Tab-separated table of C-alpha atoms and ligand atoms in Angstrom:
chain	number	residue	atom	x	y	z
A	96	UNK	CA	-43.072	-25.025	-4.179
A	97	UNK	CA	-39.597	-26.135	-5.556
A	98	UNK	CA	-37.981	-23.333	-3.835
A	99	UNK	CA	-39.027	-24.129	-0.417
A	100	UNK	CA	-37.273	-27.155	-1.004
A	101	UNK	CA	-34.598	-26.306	-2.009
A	102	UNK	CA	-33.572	-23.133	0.447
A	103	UNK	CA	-33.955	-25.745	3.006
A	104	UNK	CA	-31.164	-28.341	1.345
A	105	UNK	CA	-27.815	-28.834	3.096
A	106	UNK	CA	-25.769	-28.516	-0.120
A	107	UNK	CA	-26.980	-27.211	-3.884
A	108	UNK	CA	-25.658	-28.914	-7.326
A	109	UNK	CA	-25.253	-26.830	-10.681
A	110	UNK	CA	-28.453	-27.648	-11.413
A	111	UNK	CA	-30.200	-26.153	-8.597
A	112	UNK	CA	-27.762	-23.287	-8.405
A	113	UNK	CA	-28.370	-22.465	-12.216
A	114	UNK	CA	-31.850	-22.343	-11.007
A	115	UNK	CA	-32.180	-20.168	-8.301
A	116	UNK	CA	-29.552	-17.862	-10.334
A	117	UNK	CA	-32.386	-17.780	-12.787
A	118	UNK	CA	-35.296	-16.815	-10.303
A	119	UNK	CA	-37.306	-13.730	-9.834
A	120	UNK	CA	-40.795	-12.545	-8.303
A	121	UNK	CA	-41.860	-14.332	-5.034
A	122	UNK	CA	-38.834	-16.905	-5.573
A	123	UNK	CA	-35.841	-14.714	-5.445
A	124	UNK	CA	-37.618	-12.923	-2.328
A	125	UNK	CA	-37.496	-15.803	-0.818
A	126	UNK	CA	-34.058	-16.345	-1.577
A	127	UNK	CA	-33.152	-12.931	-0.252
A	128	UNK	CA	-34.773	-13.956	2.616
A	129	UNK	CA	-33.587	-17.179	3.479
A	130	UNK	CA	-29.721	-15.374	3.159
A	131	UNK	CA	-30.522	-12.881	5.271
A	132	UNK	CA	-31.734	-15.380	7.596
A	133	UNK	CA	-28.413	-17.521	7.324
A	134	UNK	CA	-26.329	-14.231	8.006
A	135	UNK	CA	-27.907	-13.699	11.279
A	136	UNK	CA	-27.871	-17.184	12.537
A	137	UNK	CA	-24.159	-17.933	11.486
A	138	UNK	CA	-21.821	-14.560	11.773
A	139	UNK	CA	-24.875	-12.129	12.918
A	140	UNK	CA	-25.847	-8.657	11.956
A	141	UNK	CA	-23.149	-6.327	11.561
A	142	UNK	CA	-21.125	-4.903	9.222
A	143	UNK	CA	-17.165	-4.391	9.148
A	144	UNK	CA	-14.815	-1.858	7.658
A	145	UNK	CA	-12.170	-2.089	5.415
A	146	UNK	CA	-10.808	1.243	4.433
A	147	UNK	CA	-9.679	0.883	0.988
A	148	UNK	CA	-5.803	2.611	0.170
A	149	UNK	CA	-5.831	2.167	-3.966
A	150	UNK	CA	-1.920	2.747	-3.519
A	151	UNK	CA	-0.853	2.914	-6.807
A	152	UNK	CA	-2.344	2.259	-10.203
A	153	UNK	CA	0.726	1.081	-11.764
A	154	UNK	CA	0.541	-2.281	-13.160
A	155	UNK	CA	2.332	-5.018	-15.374
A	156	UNK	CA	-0.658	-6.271	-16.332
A	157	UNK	CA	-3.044	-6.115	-19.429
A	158	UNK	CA	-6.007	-7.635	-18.191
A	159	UNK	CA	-8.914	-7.287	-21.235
A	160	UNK	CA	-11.104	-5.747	-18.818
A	161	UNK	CA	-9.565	-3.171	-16.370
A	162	UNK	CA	-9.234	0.722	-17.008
A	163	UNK	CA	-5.417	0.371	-15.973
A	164	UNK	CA	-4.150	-2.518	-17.728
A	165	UNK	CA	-0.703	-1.384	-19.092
A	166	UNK	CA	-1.825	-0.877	-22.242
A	167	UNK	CA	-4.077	2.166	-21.802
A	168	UNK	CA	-1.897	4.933	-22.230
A	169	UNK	CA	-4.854	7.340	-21.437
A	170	UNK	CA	-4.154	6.854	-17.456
A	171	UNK	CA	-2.490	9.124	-15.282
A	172	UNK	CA	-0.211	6.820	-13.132
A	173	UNK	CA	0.354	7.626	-10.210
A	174	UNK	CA	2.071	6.005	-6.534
A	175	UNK	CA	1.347	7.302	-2.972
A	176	UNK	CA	4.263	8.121	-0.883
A	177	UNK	CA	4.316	6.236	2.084
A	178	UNK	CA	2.923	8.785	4.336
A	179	UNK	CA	0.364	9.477	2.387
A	180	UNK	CA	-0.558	5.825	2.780
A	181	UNK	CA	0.429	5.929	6.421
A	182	UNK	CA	-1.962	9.364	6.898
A	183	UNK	CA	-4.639	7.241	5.689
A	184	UNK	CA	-3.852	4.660	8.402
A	185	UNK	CA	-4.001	6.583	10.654
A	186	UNK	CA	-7.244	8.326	9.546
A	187	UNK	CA	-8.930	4.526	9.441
A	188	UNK	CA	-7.724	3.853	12.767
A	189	UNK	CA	-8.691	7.063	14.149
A	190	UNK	CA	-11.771	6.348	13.095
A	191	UNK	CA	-11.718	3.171	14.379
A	192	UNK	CA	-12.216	0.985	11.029
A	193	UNK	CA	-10.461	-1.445	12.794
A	194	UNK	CA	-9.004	-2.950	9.339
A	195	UNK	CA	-7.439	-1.767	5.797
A	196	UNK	CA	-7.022	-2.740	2.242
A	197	UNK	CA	-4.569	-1.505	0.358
A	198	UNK	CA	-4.886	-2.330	-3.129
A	199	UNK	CA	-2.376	-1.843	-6.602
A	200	UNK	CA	-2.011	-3.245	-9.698
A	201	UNK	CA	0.691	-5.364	-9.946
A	202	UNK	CA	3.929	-5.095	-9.607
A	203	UNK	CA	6.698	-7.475	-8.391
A	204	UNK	CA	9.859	-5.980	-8.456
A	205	UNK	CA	12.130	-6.178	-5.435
A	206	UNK	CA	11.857	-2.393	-4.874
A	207	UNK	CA	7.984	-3.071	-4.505
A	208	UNK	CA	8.661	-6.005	-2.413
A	209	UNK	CA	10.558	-4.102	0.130
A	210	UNK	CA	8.832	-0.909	-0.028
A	211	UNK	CA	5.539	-2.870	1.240
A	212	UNK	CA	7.401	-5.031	3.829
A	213	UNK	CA	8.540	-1.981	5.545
A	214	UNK	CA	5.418	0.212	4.984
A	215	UNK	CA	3.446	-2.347	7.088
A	216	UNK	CA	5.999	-1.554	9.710
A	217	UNK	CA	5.825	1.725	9.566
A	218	UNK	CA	1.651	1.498	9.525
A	219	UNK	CA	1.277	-1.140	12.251
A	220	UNK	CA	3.458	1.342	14.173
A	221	UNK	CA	1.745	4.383	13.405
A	222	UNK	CA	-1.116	2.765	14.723
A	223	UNK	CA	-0.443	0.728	17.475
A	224	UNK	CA	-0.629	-2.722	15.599
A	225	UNK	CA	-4.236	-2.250	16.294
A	226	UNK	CA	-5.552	-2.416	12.454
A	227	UNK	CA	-6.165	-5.790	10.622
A	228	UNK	CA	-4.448	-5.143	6.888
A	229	UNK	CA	-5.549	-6.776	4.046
A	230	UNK	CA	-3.370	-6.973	0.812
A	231	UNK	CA	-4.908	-6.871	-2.607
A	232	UNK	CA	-1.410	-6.561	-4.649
A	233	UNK	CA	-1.866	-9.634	-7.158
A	234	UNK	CA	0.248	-12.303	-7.933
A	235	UNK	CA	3.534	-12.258	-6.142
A	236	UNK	CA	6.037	-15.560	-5.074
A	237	UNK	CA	5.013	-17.786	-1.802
A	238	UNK	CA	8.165	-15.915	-0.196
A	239	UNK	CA	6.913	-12.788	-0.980
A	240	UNK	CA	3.642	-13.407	0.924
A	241	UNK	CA	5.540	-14.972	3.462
A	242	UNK	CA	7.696	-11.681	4.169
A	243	UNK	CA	4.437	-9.926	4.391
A	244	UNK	CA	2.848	-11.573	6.067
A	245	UNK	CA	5.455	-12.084	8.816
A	246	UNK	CA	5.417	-8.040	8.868
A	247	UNK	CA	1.657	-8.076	10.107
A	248	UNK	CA	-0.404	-8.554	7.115
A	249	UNK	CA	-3.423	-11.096	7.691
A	250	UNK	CA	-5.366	-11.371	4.480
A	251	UNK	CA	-4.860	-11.176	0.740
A	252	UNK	CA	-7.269	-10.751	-1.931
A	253	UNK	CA	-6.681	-12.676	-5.376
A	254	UNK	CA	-9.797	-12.819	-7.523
A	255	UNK	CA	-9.958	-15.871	-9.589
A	256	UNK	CA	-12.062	-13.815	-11.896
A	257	UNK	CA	-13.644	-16.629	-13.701
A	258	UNK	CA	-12.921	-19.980	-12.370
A	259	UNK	CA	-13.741	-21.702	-16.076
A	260	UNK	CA	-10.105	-22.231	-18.073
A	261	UNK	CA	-11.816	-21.087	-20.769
A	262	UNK	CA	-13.482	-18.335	-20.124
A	263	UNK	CA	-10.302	-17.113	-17.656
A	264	UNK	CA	-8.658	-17.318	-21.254
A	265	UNK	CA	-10.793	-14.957	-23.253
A	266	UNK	CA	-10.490	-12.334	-20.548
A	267	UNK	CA	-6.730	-11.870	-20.576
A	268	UNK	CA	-3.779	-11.972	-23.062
A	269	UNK	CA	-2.256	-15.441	-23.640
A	270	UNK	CA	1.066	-14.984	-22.349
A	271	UNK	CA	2.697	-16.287	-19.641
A	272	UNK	CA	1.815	-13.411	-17.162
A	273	UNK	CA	-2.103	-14.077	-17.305
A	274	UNK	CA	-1.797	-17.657	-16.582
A	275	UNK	CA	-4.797	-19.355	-15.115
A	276	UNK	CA	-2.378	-22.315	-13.280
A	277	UNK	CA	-0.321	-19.434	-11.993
A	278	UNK	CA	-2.839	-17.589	-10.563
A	279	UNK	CA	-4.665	-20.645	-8.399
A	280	UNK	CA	-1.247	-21.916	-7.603
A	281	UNK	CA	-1.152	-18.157	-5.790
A	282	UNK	CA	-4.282	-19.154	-4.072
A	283	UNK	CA	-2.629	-22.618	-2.736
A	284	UNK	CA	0.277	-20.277	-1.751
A	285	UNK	CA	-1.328	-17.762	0.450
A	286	UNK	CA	-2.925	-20.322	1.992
A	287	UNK	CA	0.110	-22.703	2.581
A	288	UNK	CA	1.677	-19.256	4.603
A	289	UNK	CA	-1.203	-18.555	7.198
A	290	UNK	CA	-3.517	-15.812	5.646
A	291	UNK	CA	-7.279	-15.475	5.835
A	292	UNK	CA	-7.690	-15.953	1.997
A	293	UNK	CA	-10.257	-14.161	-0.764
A	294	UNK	CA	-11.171	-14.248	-3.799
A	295	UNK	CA	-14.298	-13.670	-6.463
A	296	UNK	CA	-15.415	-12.970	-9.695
A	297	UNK	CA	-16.852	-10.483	-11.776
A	298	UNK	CA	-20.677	-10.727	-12.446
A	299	UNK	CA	-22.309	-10.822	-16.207
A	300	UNK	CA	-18.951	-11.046	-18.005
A	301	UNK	CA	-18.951	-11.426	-22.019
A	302	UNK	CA	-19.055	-15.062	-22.573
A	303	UNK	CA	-20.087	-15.613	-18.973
A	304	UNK	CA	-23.380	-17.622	-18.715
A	305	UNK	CA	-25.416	-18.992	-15.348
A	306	UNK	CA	-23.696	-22.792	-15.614
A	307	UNK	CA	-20.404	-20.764	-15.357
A	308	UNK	CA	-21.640	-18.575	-12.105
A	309	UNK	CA	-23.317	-21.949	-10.627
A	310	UNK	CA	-19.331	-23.546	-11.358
A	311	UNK	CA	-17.943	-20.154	-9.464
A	312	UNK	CA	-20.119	-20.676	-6.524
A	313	UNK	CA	-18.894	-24.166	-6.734
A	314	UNK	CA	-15.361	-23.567	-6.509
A	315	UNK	CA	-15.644	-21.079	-3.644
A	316	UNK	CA	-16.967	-23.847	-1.702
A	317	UNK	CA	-14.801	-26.415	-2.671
A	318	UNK	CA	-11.409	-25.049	-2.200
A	319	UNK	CA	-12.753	-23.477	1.094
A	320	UNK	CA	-12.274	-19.726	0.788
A	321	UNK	CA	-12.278	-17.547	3.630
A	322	UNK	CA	-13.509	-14.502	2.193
A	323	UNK	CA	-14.864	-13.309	-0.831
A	324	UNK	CA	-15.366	-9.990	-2.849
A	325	UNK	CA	-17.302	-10.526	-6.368
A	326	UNK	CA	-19.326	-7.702	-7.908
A	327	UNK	CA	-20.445	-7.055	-11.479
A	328	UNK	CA	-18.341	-6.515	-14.332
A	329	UNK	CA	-18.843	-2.781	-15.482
A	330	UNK	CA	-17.180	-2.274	-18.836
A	331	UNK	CA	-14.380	0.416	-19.495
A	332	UNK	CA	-13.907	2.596	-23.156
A	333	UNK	CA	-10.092	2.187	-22.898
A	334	UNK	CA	-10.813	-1.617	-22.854
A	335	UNK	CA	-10.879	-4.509	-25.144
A	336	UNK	CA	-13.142	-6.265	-23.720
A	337	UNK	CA	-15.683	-2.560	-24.578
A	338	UNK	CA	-16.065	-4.563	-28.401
A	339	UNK	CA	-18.362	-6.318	-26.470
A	340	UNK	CA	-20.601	-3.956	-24.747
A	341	UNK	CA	-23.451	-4.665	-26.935
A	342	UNK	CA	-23.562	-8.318	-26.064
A	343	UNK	CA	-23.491	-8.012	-22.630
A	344	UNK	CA	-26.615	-8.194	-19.828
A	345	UNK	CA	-28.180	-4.527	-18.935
A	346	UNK	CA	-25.946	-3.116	-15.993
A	347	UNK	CA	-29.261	-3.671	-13.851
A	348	UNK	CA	-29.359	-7.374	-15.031
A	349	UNK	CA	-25.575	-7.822	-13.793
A	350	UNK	CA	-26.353	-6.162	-10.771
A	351	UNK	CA	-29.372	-8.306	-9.984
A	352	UNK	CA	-27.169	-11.280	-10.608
A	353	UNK	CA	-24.653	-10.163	-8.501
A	354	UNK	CA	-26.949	-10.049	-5.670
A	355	UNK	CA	-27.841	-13.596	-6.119
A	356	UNK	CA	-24.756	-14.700	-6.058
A	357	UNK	CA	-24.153	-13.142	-3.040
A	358	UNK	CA	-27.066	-14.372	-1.497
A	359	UNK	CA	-26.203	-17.742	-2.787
A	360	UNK	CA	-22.825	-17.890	-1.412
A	361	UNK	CA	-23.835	-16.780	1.860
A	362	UNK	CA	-25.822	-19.808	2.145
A	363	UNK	CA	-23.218	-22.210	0.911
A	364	UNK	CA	-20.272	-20.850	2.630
A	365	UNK	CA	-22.503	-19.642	6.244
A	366	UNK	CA	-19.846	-18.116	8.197
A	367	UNK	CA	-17.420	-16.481	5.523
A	368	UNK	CA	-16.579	-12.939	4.831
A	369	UNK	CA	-18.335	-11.426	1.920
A	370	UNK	CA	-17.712	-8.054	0.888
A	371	UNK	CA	-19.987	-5.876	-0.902
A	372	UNK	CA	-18.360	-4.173	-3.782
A	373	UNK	CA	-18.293	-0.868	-4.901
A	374	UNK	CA	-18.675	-1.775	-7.911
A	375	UNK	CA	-22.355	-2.582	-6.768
A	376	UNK	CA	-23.074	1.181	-6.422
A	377	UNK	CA	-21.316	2.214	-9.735
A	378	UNK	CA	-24.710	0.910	-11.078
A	379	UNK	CA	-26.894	1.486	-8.254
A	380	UNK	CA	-26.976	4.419	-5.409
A	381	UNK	CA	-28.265	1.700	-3.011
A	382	UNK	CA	-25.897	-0.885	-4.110
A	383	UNK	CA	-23.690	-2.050	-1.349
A	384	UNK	CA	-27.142	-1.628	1.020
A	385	UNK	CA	-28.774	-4.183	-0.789
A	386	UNK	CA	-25.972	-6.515	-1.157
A	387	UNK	CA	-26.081	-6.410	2.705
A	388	UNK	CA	-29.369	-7.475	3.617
A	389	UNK	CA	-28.366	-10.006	1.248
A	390	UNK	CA	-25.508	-11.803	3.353
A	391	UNK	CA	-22.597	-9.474	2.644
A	392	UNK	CA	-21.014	-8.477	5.801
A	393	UNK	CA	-17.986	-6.400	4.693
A	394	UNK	CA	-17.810	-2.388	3.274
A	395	UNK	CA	-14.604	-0.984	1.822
A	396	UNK	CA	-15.270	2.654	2.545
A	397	UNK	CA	-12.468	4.381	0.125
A	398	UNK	CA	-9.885	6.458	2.109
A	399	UNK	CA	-7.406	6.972	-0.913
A	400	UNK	CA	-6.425	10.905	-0.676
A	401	UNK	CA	-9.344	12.322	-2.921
A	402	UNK	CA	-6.565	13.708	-5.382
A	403	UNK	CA	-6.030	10.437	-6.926
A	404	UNK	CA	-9.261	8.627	-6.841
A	405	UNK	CA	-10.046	9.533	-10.179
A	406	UNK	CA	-7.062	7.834	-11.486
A	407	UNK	CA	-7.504	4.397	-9.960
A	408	UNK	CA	-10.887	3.484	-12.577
A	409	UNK	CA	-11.007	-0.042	-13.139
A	410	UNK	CA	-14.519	0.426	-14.340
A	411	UNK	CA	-16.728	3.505	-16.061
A	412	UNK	CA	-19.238	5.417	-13.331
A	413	UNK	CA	-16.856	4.424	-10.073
A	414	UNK	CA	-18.469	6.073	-7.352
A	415	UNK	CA	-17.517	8.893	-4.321
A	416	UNK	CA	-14.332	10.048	-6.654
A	417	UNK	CA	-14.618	13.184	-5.441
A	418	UNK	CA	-15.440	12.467	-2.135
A	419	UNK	CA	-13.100	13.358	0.654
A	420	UNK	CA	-12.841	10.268	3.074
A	421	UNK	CA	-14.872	11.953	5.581
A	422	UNK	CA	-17.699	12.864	3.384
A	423	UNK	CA	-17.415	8.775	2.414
A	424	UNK	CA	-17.815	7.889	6.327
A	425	UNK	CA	-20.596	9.690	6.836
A	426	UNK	CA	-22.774	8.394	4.401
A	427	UNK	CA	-22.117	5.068	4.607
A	428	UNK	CA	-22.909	5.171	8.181
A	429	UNK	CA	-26.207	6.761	7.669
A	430	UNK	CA	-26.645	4.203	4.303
A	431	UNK	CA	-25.504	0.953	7.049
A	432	UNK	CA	-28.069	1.888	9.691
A	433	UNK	CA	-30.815	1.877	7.051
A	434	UNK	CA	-30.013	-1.582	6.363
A	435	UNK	CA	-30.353	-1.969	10.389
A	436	UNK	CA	-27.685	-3.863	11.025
A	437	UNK	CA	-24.399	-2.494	13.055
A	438	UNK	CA	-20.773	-1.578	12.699
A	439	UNK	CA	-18.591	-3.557	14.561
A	440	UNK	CA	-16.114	0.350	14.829
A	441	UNK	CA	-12.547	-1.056	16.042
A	442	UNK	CA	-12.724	-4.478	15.665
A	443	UNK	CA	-11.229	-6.511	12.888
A	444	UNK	CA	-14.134	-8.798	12.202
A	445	UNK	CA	-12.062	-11.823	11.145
A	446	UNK	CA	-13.210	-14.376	9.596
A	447	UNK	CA	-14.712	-16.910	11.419
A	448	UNK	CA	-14.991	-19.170	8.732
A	449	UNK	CA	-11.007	-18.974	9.116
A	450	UNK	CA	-11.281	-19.987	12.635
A	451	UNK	CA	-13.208	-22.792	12.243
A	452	UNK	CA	-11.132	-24.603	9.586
A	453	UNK	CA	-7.792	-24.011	11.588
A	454	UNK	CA	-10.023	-25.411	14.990
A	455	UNK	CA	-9.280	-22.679	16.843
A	456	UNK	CA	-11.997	-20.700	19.027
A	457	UNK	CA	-10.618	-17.490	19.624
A	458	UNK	CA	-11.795	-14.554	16.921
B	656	SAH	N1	-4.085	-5.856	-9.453
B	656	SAH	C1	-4.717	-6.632	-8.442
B	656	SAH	C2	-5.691	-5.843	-7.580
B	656	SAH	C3	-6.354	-4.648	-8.219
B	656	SAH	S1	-7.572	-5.009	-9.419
B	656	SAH	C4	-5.420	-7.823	-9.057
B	656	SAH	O1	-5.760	-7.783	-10.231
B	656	SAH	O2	-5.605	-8.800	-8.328
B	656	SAH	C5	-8.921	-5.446	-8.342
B	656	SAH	C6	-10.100	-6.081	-9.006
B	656	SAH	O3	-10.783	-5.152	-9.824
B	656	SAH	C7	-9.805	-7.210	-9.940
B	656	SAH	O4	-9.597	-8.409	-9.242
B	656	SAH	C8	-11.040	-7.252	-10.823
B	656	SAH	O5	-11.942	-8.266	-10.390
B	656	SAH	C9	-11.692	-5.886	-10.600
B	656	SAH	N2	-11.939	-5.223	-11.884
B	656	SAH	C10	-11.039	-4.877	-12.809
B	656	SAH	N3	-11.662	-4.363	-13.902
B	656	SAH	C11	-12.993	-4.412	-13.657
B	656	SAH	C12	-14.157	-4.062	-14.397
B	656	SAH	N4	-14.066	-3.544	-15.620
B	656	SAH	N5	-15.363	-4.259	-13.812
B	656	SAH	C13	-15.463	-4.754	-12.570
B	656	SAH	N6	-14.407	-5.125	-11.829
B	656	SAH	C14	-13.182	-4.955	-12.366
B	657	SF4	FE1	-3.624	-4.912	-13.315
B	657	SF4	FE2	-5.331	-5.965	-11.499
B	657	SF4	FE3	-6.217	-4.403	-13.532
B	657	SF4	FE4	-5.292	-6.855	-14.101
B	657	SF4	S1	-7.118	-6.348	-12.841
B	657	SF4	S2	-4.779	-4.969	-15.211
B	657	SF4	S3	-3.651	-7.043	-12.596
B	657	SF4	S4	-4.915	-3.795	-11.841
C-alpha cells in the first residue's frame, strides 16, 4: 500500500503531504498510528501544562478573523491587575503546572513594555523562579524580547497564521501593522535573543486549501521551530472574515484536518513541542484528547480568573468560560489519563527539540 511507504520515509514533499492530508478510512488510522508511535519513541508519553493567563484583550490589531480585533466595538475590554495575574501564578505553581502562558492582544506601548518586564519579576518571585513562562503578546521590537526575556521569560508564541503571502494577505488589513515581512522578521528576532520559539496556523481557513497546509508543514520544518500551537479556524459574528462562513469546510472537517496536521508534524519535526489547542474542543468535547494520541504533547489548561473568560473570545463556542480554574484541572486530569499517557506535574517540559539544535544535553 502507498501509505506504508510512505509513513516509513525520512522526509515528505508537498505531494505526499497533500496526500496523506487528504486520507481517511484504514489510511489515516494508520497515520494516527504511526504519530503516536513517533511521540513515544522521540519525547515519550506525557503531557505538560501550560496554564493559560489571557491578560488582557486589548489589542491594536484588526485581524479579519479574531473576536477582539479593534474594530469590534461589541467587546468588553478588559486588563488584569497584576495580582490578579500573579494569584494565578501562584495557583499554577501551587498546583505544580510547572509552566505559564500569558497571552494579550497586542499592544506595544512603553507602559506595556514595562508593566510586563516587571510583572515577570514580581511572578518568578512569587513563585520561587520555579515556573517556565511563555509569552504570547505579538509582535513587539528584538529589544523588547530581549528585556523579557532577560527578566525570566523562555518562550514566545507568534503564529505565522498562514505561511502563503497571499493568503496571509486576505486574512488581515493591508496596512503596515499586518505585515507579513514584519511578522517573520519577529520570528528571526526571538530566535536571534535565546527563546524556545512557536508558532502555527489556523486549520480550514477561507481561501486555505491542502497545497497551502502541505506548504505550512513545510515551513515549520524548514525554519526549525521549536514549538508549535495550530488548531482550526472557528469563525466569529463580529468578524469579517463571518462573509465567508458558507464557503468554509464543516467545523468537523476542520477539526479532522487539524488532527492531521498534527499528526503530520509530529512526524516531521519528532522531538518538538506541539500543543493541543483549545480551539480543538470548541468543536469537539474530546478535542484536545484526540489531538494527543495524535503527537501533541502540550495542554493549556485556562487559569484566567473566571470573571473575564468570557471576554477574551477569539472564536464562537470557546470552551470552560465559566469554569473556575479548579473545575478546569480536574477534568482535564481525568480527560489526560484516558488518553493514558502522564503529566509531567512541576516540570517545565522544555523543548527538546530546542536542546538539540543549540547541542546542549541538559533539559
Ligand atoms: N495577539 C497575539 C496573541 C493572541 S491571539 C497574536 O495575535 O499573536 C492568539 C491566536 O488566536 C492567534 O495567533 C490566532 O491564531 C488565534 N485566533 C484568533 N482568531 C481565531 C479564530 N477565529 N479561530 C481560531 N483561532 C483564532
Ligand atoms: Fe489582536 Fe492577536 Fe486577535 Fe490579531 S489575533 S486581532 S493581534 S488578539
Amino acid at each position: 500500500m502507498i501509505i506504508d511507504n510512505l509513513l516509513n520515509k525520512d522526509n515528505l514533499n508537498k505531494e505526499e503531504l497533500v496526500y496523506l492530508l487528504g486520507c481517511e478510512g484504514e489510511e489515516k488510522t494508520k497515520l494516527f498510528t504511526k504519530a503516536a508511535e513517533v511521540k513515544a519513541k522521540y519525547i515519550g508519553r506525557k503531557v505538560y501544562f501550560r496554564g493559560l493567563i489571557e491578560m488582557s484583550n486589548i489589542c491594536r490589531k484588526n485581524c479579519l478573523y479574531c473576536g477582539i480585533r479593534s474594530g469590534n466595538t461589541n467587546v468588553h475590554r478588559y486588563n488584569l491587575t497584576d495580582d490578579e495575574v500573579i494569584e494565578a501564578a501562584k495557583f499554577a505553581w501551587e498546583n505544580r503546572y510547572g509552566s505559564i502562558a500569558i497571552q494579550t492582544g497586542e499592544v506595544s506601548t512603553k507602559e506595556f513594555v514595562d508593566r510586563i518586564e516587571n510583572l515577570l519579576d514580581k511572578i518568578n518571585k512569587a513563585t520561587n523562579h520555579e515556573l517556565g513562562i511563555t509569552l504570547s503578546l505579538g509582535e513587539q521590537t528584538e529589544e523588547t524580547y530581549r528585556r523579557w526575556f532577560n527578566k525570566g521569560a523562555i518562550r514566545y508564541l507568534l503564529r505565522i497564521e498562514a505561511s502563503n503571502r497571499e493568503l496571509y494577505a486576505k486574512l488581515h488589513p493591508n496596512d503596515k501593522h499586518h505585515d507579513f515581512d514584519e511578522r517573520l522578521e519577529c520570528l528571526r528576532a526571538l530566535r536571534r535573543v535565546g527563546y524556545q520559539v512557536g508558532t502555527g496556523v489556523m486549520i480550514g481557513l477561507p481561501f486555505q486549501t491542502l497545497e497551502h497546509l502541505a506548504d505550512d508543514l513545510l515551513w515549520m520544518q524548514e525554519i526549525d521551530v521549536d514549538m508549535v500551537g495550530m488548531g482550526p479556524y472557528v469563525e466569529h459574528p463580529d468578524t469579517p472574515l463571518y462573509q465567508y462562513r458558507d464557503k468554509l469546510l464543516p467545523l468537523t472537517e476542520r477539526f479532522n484536518l487539524a488532527l492531521k496536521m498534527t499528526a503530520l508534524l509530529r512526524i516531521l519535526m519528532k522531538d518538538i513541542n506541539i500543543a493541543a489547542p483549545t480551539a480543538l474542543q470548541a468543536i469537539d468535547p474530546l478535542g484536545r484528547e484526540k489531538a494527543i494520541k495524535v503527537g501533541a504533547n502540550i495542554v493549556m489548561p485556562n487559569i484566567t480568573p473566571g470573571a473575564y473568560r468570557n471576554d477574551y473570545k477569539l472564536y464562537e463556542n470557546k470552551p470552560c468560560t465559566d469554569d473556575a480554574a479548579d473545575d478546569c484541572k480536574n477534568c482535564l486530569e481525568a480527560r489526560i489519563q484516558l488518553t493514558g499517557d502522564e503529566i509531567g506535574y512541576g516540570e517545565h517540559g522544555n523543548s527538546r527539540h530546542f536542546y538539540r539544535r543549540r547541542n546542549d544535553t541538559t533539559i
